[in-house]
Amino acid sequence: MKLSQKEALFASEVVTRFELYNSLFLTLPFYRVKHTGTLLPFFTSHCEEGVKQNLAPSDIIESFFGQYEQYVQSSDRIDLLFRFIQYIERQVVLFDAIEDSAFSKTNSAEENALAFLLQQAASNPEMKAEIKKKLEEFSLRLVLTAHPTQFYPGRVLAIITDLTEALKTNDINTINLLLQQLGKTPFFNKSKPTPVDEAASLVWFLENVFYKVISALQKEVENEVEGVTFNQNQLIELGFWPGGDRDGNPNVTCQITKEVSELLREIIFRCYYRDFRDLKRRITFRGVETPMARLQELFYQNSFTRVENPVDLQGEIIENLEAIKGVLQRAHDNLFVDNVDDLIRKVKIFGCYFASLDIRQDSRVLRKAHQAARAFLKNPVVDGYDELSEDEKVKHITFNEEDVPSEGYDSLGEDTFQTIRLMKRMQYSGGEKASHRFIISNCQRASDILQLINLFLWSGWKKDELNIDFVPLFETVQDLSSASAVMETLYTNPFYKEHLLKRGNKQIIMLGFSDSTKDGGYLMANWSIYKAKAELTSLARRYGIQLAFFDGRGGPPARGGGKTHRFYATMGKEIANDNIQLTIQGQTISSQYGSFDTAHHNIEQMINAGLVNALDKSDKNTFSQQQKDLIQSMASASHNAFVTLREDPLFLKYLEKLSPLKHLSHINISSRPVKRNSGGELKLEDLRAISFVTAWSQLKQNIPGFYGVGTALKTAKENGVWDEVKNLYNTSGQFKTMMDNCMMSMSKADFRITTHLSKDKDFGAFWFRLKEEYDLTKSLLLELTGTSELLEQYPVEKRSIALREKIILPLVLIQHYALQQLNEGKVSEEQTSVLSKLVIRTVYGIVNAGRNLA
């Protein structure tokens, strides 16, 4: 399909239908919203015109109210603004649902789809054999995290799902009813969710989307590729962080982890039970009574009651299903064998655990726990251990099995030892995959890993039964640069080397995009991660170790998101890519995996990316030394520009005063604090990357997604290597994706909204500094790509973003208006409270509309 045809399809299936259903929505009668639907289009037009004239938000909003005599009272004005917010939040939902309902039509011709690749291979025996081999070695692991970028509660997600289905068939009566339901359904929680609440919210996606999509995709691959089996590796695996990720979240405890583990088990059995009931209605023959009765008992008991000390039942379930299948094959002409195979496939994929519960904790907490536990050892470590150098520590670490108490430490220490013991019980009840990874945040040295192994051996784990993958997480630019040295120390450590052999000689390393961007800027973060991957791959190959990278990616380019599958499709030969593992979080889950169609498409794209990269025999995606030197010089220039900006005394003050940063802690969407060290003063190093990126996106400036890129391109031009940069963009998929994602970030920025800050006595010069880098980056990116507008090469995405930005423009201006009022300091305590609520309410819709802004 030609691009122009795809644009026309998007216009008819999305744009026109949104206009139609939005006009219906604006006329619906909601409680206390009389006249709102009528006034909102006028307010939106007024906002657009005011922004074109570079007016301040307060001037735009005050002039609007000046046109309507009934809104003289301040309370009436505020009330109307809240009602506008209420409407716009729901317009965003409507647009999401319409876009999702049209997804299968508007994305039917996506390039490099897995189905197309497998069809090509069908007539090429050599390619087919290669794909079969690769598929049996490859795995895609999607890890759901509860990072706070998801602003839709479960009740709203359910409406979106039903609305999307109704829109597919243009069922006007159902759509009308659902829009009315949407208008009366609250969009936010009155209190902060607990980690179990967060888990339950994400389990909705496991149960309603991933359970169906993953098994369907694997079945499609099995049907297309004759003889392919997934006995050693699962094609698609699921990981889960809510309830397991305790890094900086004091609300996650051992008890919470246990409850989430039980919830996952309960829900997967409920899925099996529903499928089994359908199976039972079909298989009504003689000869299957005993296994059917046993399965009924197993599925029912584990679906609706919390079993004390549960055991792993995967083997017994499969054995009974295979017995039923055998009877059908021998005595009943294979009738309904496909139905049985489908359930067998699901039980093999999801076991008794549904998704592997990862445990994550900061290295500083683990070091402290190690120090405290040493007081209870029968065979004490060398005196003065804490004062030893890293080399000496590694030399003196012994791996004795001891038994230290799980109590008698600080709260984090007790949680650490209790959780390590819990992981053993979780493996007993759900199999090894129920919980087999411990991720060490802020991992800076080999002893962080080796000391954690100590903690396991001191908590009842035996050396020969240590079925745990110890995963270092490297995030900052500095940590990324020293990652290879850390791993080489581990690879040469006799005990760790033996442990890896028992784990299939496979090492998992997690690399974080979010904090590296906050630390070094967009280009340096991406390049530092690429370099670290290349160095770590070379090292692993030298030691004969199979390496799997686990990428901590957020939704927007500033946190590693964007066109993710293109990163994996163009990795080059110097980076291990046999396994793709990444976090999907918040809005990424609902926007890219929120329905069967979108999840099927995006998972298919990721598998396809891994295969395409493996099948590519050329070196076109492997950087030459000259290209590496070129990118390094640009990354250094970009890094210098970003660090200079970050070190400006106004940097954090600007963000704190002019964005809703300090209000984010009052948004009831996450159990995690906005920053580490939540009781202390605001410091950049403690500020979570999500909050950092969200604040900039609310300002409509998106600094983390582009700042320094323009300086880097300008430096390259001044150094006479502009043609080399253009050639790099045209030939390297990796570099092209970096630049394209940067443009995506910039397309969601609009400096016109904050033009009034250029005259601010405190921040005027700083605002100009940001704007100048934006203008520089934009002009040079357009020159680099040979285009006249951002995202010109992706017109459908460009239009989708533009429509979303138009919908939420009034929200942005309301937020900035409220912040202006608060910053002027001429408001009463009661008005301060109301204006703060106004700020908080606008954040929801802006992030939701941005789909991966945070």
Tab-separated table of N, CA and C in Angstrom, residues 22 37 61 123 144 476 703:
chain	number	residue	atom	x	y	z
A	22	ASN	N	-17.227	12.353	18.173
A	22	ASN	CA	-16.978	13.450	19.110
A	22	ASN	C	-18.152	14.431	19.124
A	37	GLY	N	-20.347	21.019	26.771
A	37	GLY	CA	-20.125	20.497	25.425
A	37	GLY	C	-20.256	21.557	24.359
A	61	ILE	N	-6.881	32.567	28.829
A	61	ILE	CA	-8.038	32.078	29.591
A	61	ILE	C	-8.875	33.242	30.127
A	123	SER	N	8.795	-20.828	0.401
A	123	SER	CA	9.278	-21.278	-0.915
A	123	SER	C	10.804	-21.304	-0.997
A	144	LEU	N	6.335	-6.625	32.307
A	144	LEU	CA	5.384	-5.569	32.665
A	144	LEU	C	5.818	-4.919	33.974
A	476	THR	N	23.800	4.598	34.663
A	476	THR	CA	24.421	5.897	34.396
A	476	THR	C	25.509	5.746	33.348
A	703	ILE	N	12.768	18.346	26.731
A	703	ILE	CA	14.220	18.540	26.709
A	703	ILE	C	15.016	17.224	26.702
